[in-house]
């Protein structure tokens, strides 16, 4: 992980900005019943609603002039960065060690990522649904999906929203191929009728813009 800019780095700003938009925690609390899991290489960061107490404590410590306020974006980022590798309330890290053979690193990270996706799905409710933001292989446009849902009863069930960061080939990893494997696992677990691949239109969006739009 690095805060330095660079195409081939695990850029903290790109990942963190997306999580921030998902949670909408810039000016308020982490929303109830919302979690975020960030998969990068073989590493995973899981955050759930109970993280708010950690954020509150960090905010009061770093910003004593605010009375019981929620963490500002910079404070939230610092707290997450400083807990790297340490499980805290609402925060769980799964990190892999360095691979000795660099030629095998991409393959090993892919297999680790997929195994952790399997573990996540293994604990998921079979009633869950998944929305996959996929510009290239979409089944339906987002606006059309919204129109189809108008007037329909809204079921109470867990929902996954999958946003893939990256494009093309990066460090020997086929991003599109990897995203297909991940989606296949969701289809296998939940069923094809409970997984929708959705396009937001012809415009290309960053993961952070997509998360902001959906939030």
Short mmCIF file of C-alpha atoms in Angstrom, two decimals:
data_model
loop_
_atom_site.label_atom_id
_atom_site.label_comp_id
_atom_site.label_asym_id
_atom_site.label_seq_id
_atom_site.Cartn_x
_atom_site.Cartn_y
_atom_site.Cartn_z
CA UNK A 1 0.00 0.00 0.00
CA UNK A 2 1.24 3.49 -0.76
CA UNK A 3 0.09 7.07 -0.59
CA UNK A 4 2.38 7.90 -3.49
CA UNK A 5 0.88 8.35 -6.91
CA UNK A 6 1.66 5.71 -9.50
CA UNK A 7 -0.13 3.39 -11.85
CA UNK A 8 1.30 0.18 -10.43
CA UNK A 9 0.88 0.99 -6.76
CA UNK A 10 -1.84 -0.08 -4.36
CA UNK A 11 -2.99 3.51 -4.19
CA UNK A 12 -4.65 4.30 -0.90
CA UNK A 13 -6.37 7.44 -2.22
CA UNK A 14 -8.19 5.58 -5.01
CA UNK A 15 -9.47 2.85 -2.70
CA UNK A 16 -10.20 5.07 0.27
CA UNK A 17 -12.09 7.68 -1.75
CA UNK A 18 -14.47 5.01 -3.01
CA UNK A 19 -15.13 3.65 0.49
CA UNK A 20 -15.77 7.16 1.72
CA UNK A 21 -18.45 7.69 -0.91
CA UNK A 22 -20.06 4.30 -0.22
CA UNK A 23 -20.41 5.16 3.45
CA UNK A 24 -21.22 8.83 2.92
CA UNK A 25 -19.26 9.45 6.11
CA UNK A 26 -17.80 12.81 5.10
CA UNK A 27 -20.11 14.80 7.33
CA UNK A 28 -22.06 12.23 9.32
CA UNK A 29 -21.95 8.78 10.88
CA UNK A 30 -21.24 5.53 9.09
CA UNK A 31 -24.72 4.35 8.01
CA UNK A 32 -26.38 1.48 9.83
CA UNK A 33 -26.39 -1.95 8.17
CA UNK A 34 -23.81 -0.90 5.58
CA UNK A 35 -20.43 -2.57 5.23
CA UNK A 36 -17.59 -2.24 2.76
CA UNK A 37 -15.00 -4.83 1.74
CA UNK A 38 -12.01 -3.68 -0.28
CA UNK A 39 -10.15 -6.39 -2.18
CA UNK A 40 -6.74 -5.40 -3.54
CA UNK A 41 -4.43 -8.12 -4.73
CA UNK A 42 -4.58 -10.70 -1.97
CA UNK A 43 -5.32 -8.08 0.70
CA UNK A 44 -8.78 -7.33 2.08
CA UNK A 45 -10.10 -4.60 4.35
CA UNK A 46 -13.56 -5.11 5.86
CA UNK A 47 -15.40 -2.19 7.50
CA UNK A 48 -18.83 -2.34 9.12
CA UNK A 49 -21.15 0.02 10.99
CA UNK A 50 -19.55 -0.62 14.36
CA UNK A 51 -16.49 1.34 13.14
CA UNK A 52 -18.31 4.54 14.10
CA UNK A 53 -17.16 4.32 17.70
CA UNK A 54 -13.57 4.07 16.51
CA UNK A 55 -14.10 7.07 14.24
CA UNK A 56 -15.69 9.09 17.01
CA UNK A 57 -12.81 8.34 19.37
CA UNK A 58 -10.25 9.20 16.71
CA UNK A 59 -12.07 12.39 15.80
CA UNK A 60 -12.24 13.62 19.39
CA UNK A 61 -8.57 12.80 19.92
CA UNK A 62 -7.38 14.62 16.81
CA UNK A 63 -9.98 17.41 16.81
CA UNK A 64 -10.56 18.30 20.50
CA UNK A 65 -12.41 21.51 19.67
CA UNK A 66 -15.32 19.60 18.20
CA UNK A 67 -17.82 18.25 20.71
CA UNK A 68 -18.51 14.59 20.02
CA UNK A 69 -18.40 15.28 16.30
CA UNK A 70 -17.93 12.71 13.58
CA UNK A 71 -14.59 12.34 11.90
CA UNK A 72 -13.72 14.65 9.07
CA UNK A 73 -12.51 12.93 5.87
CA UNK A 74 -8.84 13.49 6.69
CA UNK A 75 -9.31 12.13 10.21
CA UNK A 76 -11.17 9.08 8.90
CA UNK A 77 -8.40 8.42 6.40
CA UNK A 78 -5.69 8.73 9.04
CA UNK A 79 -7.50 6.35 11.38
CA UNK A 80 -7.87 3.70 8.67
CA UNK A 81 -4.26 4.13 7.58
CA UNK A 82 -2.94 3.87 11.13
CA UNK A 83 -4.92 0.69 11.83
CA UNK A 84 -3.47 -1.15 8.83
CA UNK A 85 -2.90 -4.77 9.81
CA UNK A 86 -4.63 -4.28 13.17
CA UNK A 87 -8.16 -5.52 13.76
CA UNK A 88 -10.21 -2.96 15.64
CA UNK A 89 -13.90 -2.52 16.31
CA UNK A 90 -15.56 -2.42 12.91
CA UNK A 91 -12.26 -2.94 11.06
CA UNK A 92 -10.80 -6.27 9.94
CA UNK A 93 -7.66 -6.64 7.83
CA UNK A 94 -6.59 -9.72 5.89
CA UNK A 95 -3.10 -9.15 4.56
CA UNK A 96 -0.78 -11.47 2.68
CA UNK A 97 2.96 -11.60 3.09
CA UNK A 98 5.41 -10.94 0.33
CA UNK A 99 5.82 -13.58 -2.34
CA UNK A 100 9.41 -14.67 -2.87
CA UNK A 101 8.88 -15.50 -6.53
CA UNK A 102 7.65 -12.36 -8.27
CA UNK A 103 6.57 -14.38 -11.30
CA UNK A 104 4.06 -16.21 -9.10
CA UNK A 105 2.90 -13.15 -7.18
CA UNK A 106 0.06 -12.20 -9.55
CA UNK A 107 -1.27 -15.78 -9.65
CA UNK A 108 -1.03 -16.23 -5.88
CA UNK A 109 -2.74 -12.89 -5.21
CA UNK A 110 -5.54 -13.81 -7.61
CA UNK A 111 -6.11 -17.15 -5.93
CA UNK A 112 -6.03 -15.52 -2.50
CA UNK A 113 -8.52 -12.88 -3.59
CA UNK A 114 -10.90 -15.48 -4.99
CA UNK A 115 -10.67 -17.62 -1.87
CA UNK A 116 -11.56 -14.61 0.25
CA UNK A 117 -14.50 -13.80 -2.01
CA UNK A 118 -15.64 -17.41 -1.49
CA UNK A 119 -15.36 -16.94 2.27
CA UNK A 120 -17.40 -13.74 2.12
CA UNK A 121 -20.09 -15.44 0.06
CA UNK A 122 -20.06 -18.48 2.30
CA UNK A 123 -21.37 -16.30 5.12
CA UNK A 124 -23.89 -14.49 2.91
CA UNK A 125 -27.62 -15.08 3.05
CA UNK A 126 -28.93 -17.10 0.08
CA UNK A 127 -31.63 -14.40 -0.21
CA UNK A 128 -29.03 -11.73 -0.99
CA UNK A 129 -28.85 -9.94 -4.33
CA UNK A 130 -25.88 -8.43 -6.14
CA UNK A 131 -25.60 -5.37 -8.36
CA UNK A 132 -22.49 -5.48 -10.56
CA UNK A 133 -21.42 -2.19 -12.11
CA UNK A 134 -20.07 -3.37 -15.44
CA UNK A 135 -19.81 -0.96 -18.36
CA UNK A 136 -18.73 -3.55 -20.95
CA UNK A 137 -20.85 -6.63 -20.24
CA UNK A 138 -24.02 -5.17 -18.76
CA UNK A 139 -27.40 -6.92 -18.87
CA UNK A 140 -29.33 -3.70 -18.39
CA UNK A 141 -28.84 0.06 -18.08
CA UNK A 142 -29.24 1.53 -14.62
CA UNK A 143 -32.08 3.86 -15.67
CA UNK A 144 -33.96 0.92 -17.20
CA UNK A 145 -33.49 -1.08 -14.01
CA UNK A 146 -34.94 1.79 -11.98
CA UNK A 147 -37.95 1.99 -14.33
CA UNK A 148 -38.59 -1.74 -14.04
CA UNK A 149 -38.56 -1.47 -10.27
CA UNK A 150 -41.13 1.30 -10.03
CA UNK A 151 -44.25 0.12 -8.25
CA UNK A 152 -42.63 -3.17 -7.27
CA UNK A 153 -42.58 -4.37 -3.70
CA UNK A 154 -39.18 -3.76 -2.15
CA UNK A 155 -37.97 -6.95 -0.46
CA UNK A 156 -35.91 -6.77 2.69
CA UNK A 157 -32.74 -8.67 1.85
CA UNK A 158 -28.98 -8.10 1.94
CA UNK A 159 -27.53 -6.49 -1.17
CA UNK A 160 -24.00 -6.51 -2.56
CA UNK A 161 -22.80 -3.72 -4.85
CA UNK A 162 -19.67 -4.69 -6.79
CA UNK A 163 -17.42 -1.93 -8.12
CA UNK A 164 -14.24 -2.95 -9.91
CA UNK A 165 -11.28 -0.56 -9.86
CA UNK A 166 -8.72 -0.83 -12.62
CA UNK A 167 -8.67 -1.29 -16.34
CA UNK A 168 -6.88 -3.61 -18.72
CA UNK A 169 -3.64 -5.27 -17.66
CA UNK A 170 -1.94 -4.19 -14.44
CA UNK A 171 1.16 -5.88 -13.04
CA UNK A 172 0.41 -8.99 -15.05
CA UNK A 173 -3.18 -9.17 -13.75
CA UNK A 174 -6.03 -9.39 -16.23
CA UNK A 175 -8.51 -7.10 -14.48
CA UNK A 176 -11.43 -7.97 -16.75
CA UNK A 177 -10.76 -11.69 -16.44
CA UNK A 178 -10.51 -11.43 -12.67
CA UNK A 179 -13.77 -9.48 -12.44
CA UNK A 180 -15.50 -12.21 -14.48
CA UNK A 181 -14.28 -14.86 -12.05
CA UNK A 182 -15.58 -12.85 -9.10
CA UNK A 183 -18.99 -12.35 -10.73
CA UNK A 184 -19.17 -16.07 -11.56
CA UNK A 185 -18.78 -16.83 -7.88
CA UNK A 186 -21.64 -14.52 -6.98
CA UNK A 187 -23.83 -16.16 -9.63
CA UNK A 188 -22.90 -19.61 -8.37
CA UNK A 189 -23.78 -18.69 -4.78
CA UNK A 190 -26.85 -16.49 -5.31
CA UNK A 191 -28.18 -17.65 -8.68
CA UNK A 192 -28.23 -15.80 -12.00
CA UNK A 193 -31.62 -14.21 -11.30
CA UNK A 194 -30.24 -12.50 -8.18
CA UNK A 195 -27.18 -10.98 -9.85
CA UNK A 196 -27.65 -8.00 -12.19
CA UNK A 197 -24.86 -6.55 -14.34
CA UNK A 198 -25.67 -2.90 -14.80
CA UNK A 199 -24.28 -0.10 -16.97
CA UNK A 200 -24.44 3.55 -15.99
CA UNK A 201 -24.36 4.63 -19.64
CA UNK A 202 -21.79 5.45 -22.29
CA UNK A 203 -19.77 7.76 -20.06
CA UNK A 204 -16.79 6.25 -18.27
CA UNK A 205 -16.80 6.83 -14.52
CA UNK A 206 -14.21 6.27 -11.82
CA UNK A 207 -15.06 3.93 -8.97
CA UNK A 208 -15.37 6.90 -6.64
CA UNK A 209 -17.84 8.64 -8.98
CA UNK A 210 -19.90 5.45 -9.23
CA UNK A 211 -20.03 5.09 -5.46
CA UNK A 212 -21.06 8.75 -5.08
CA UNK A 213 -23.80 8.27 -7.68
CA UNK A 214 -25.26 5.21 -5.99
CA UNK A 215 -25.08 6.74 -2.54
#
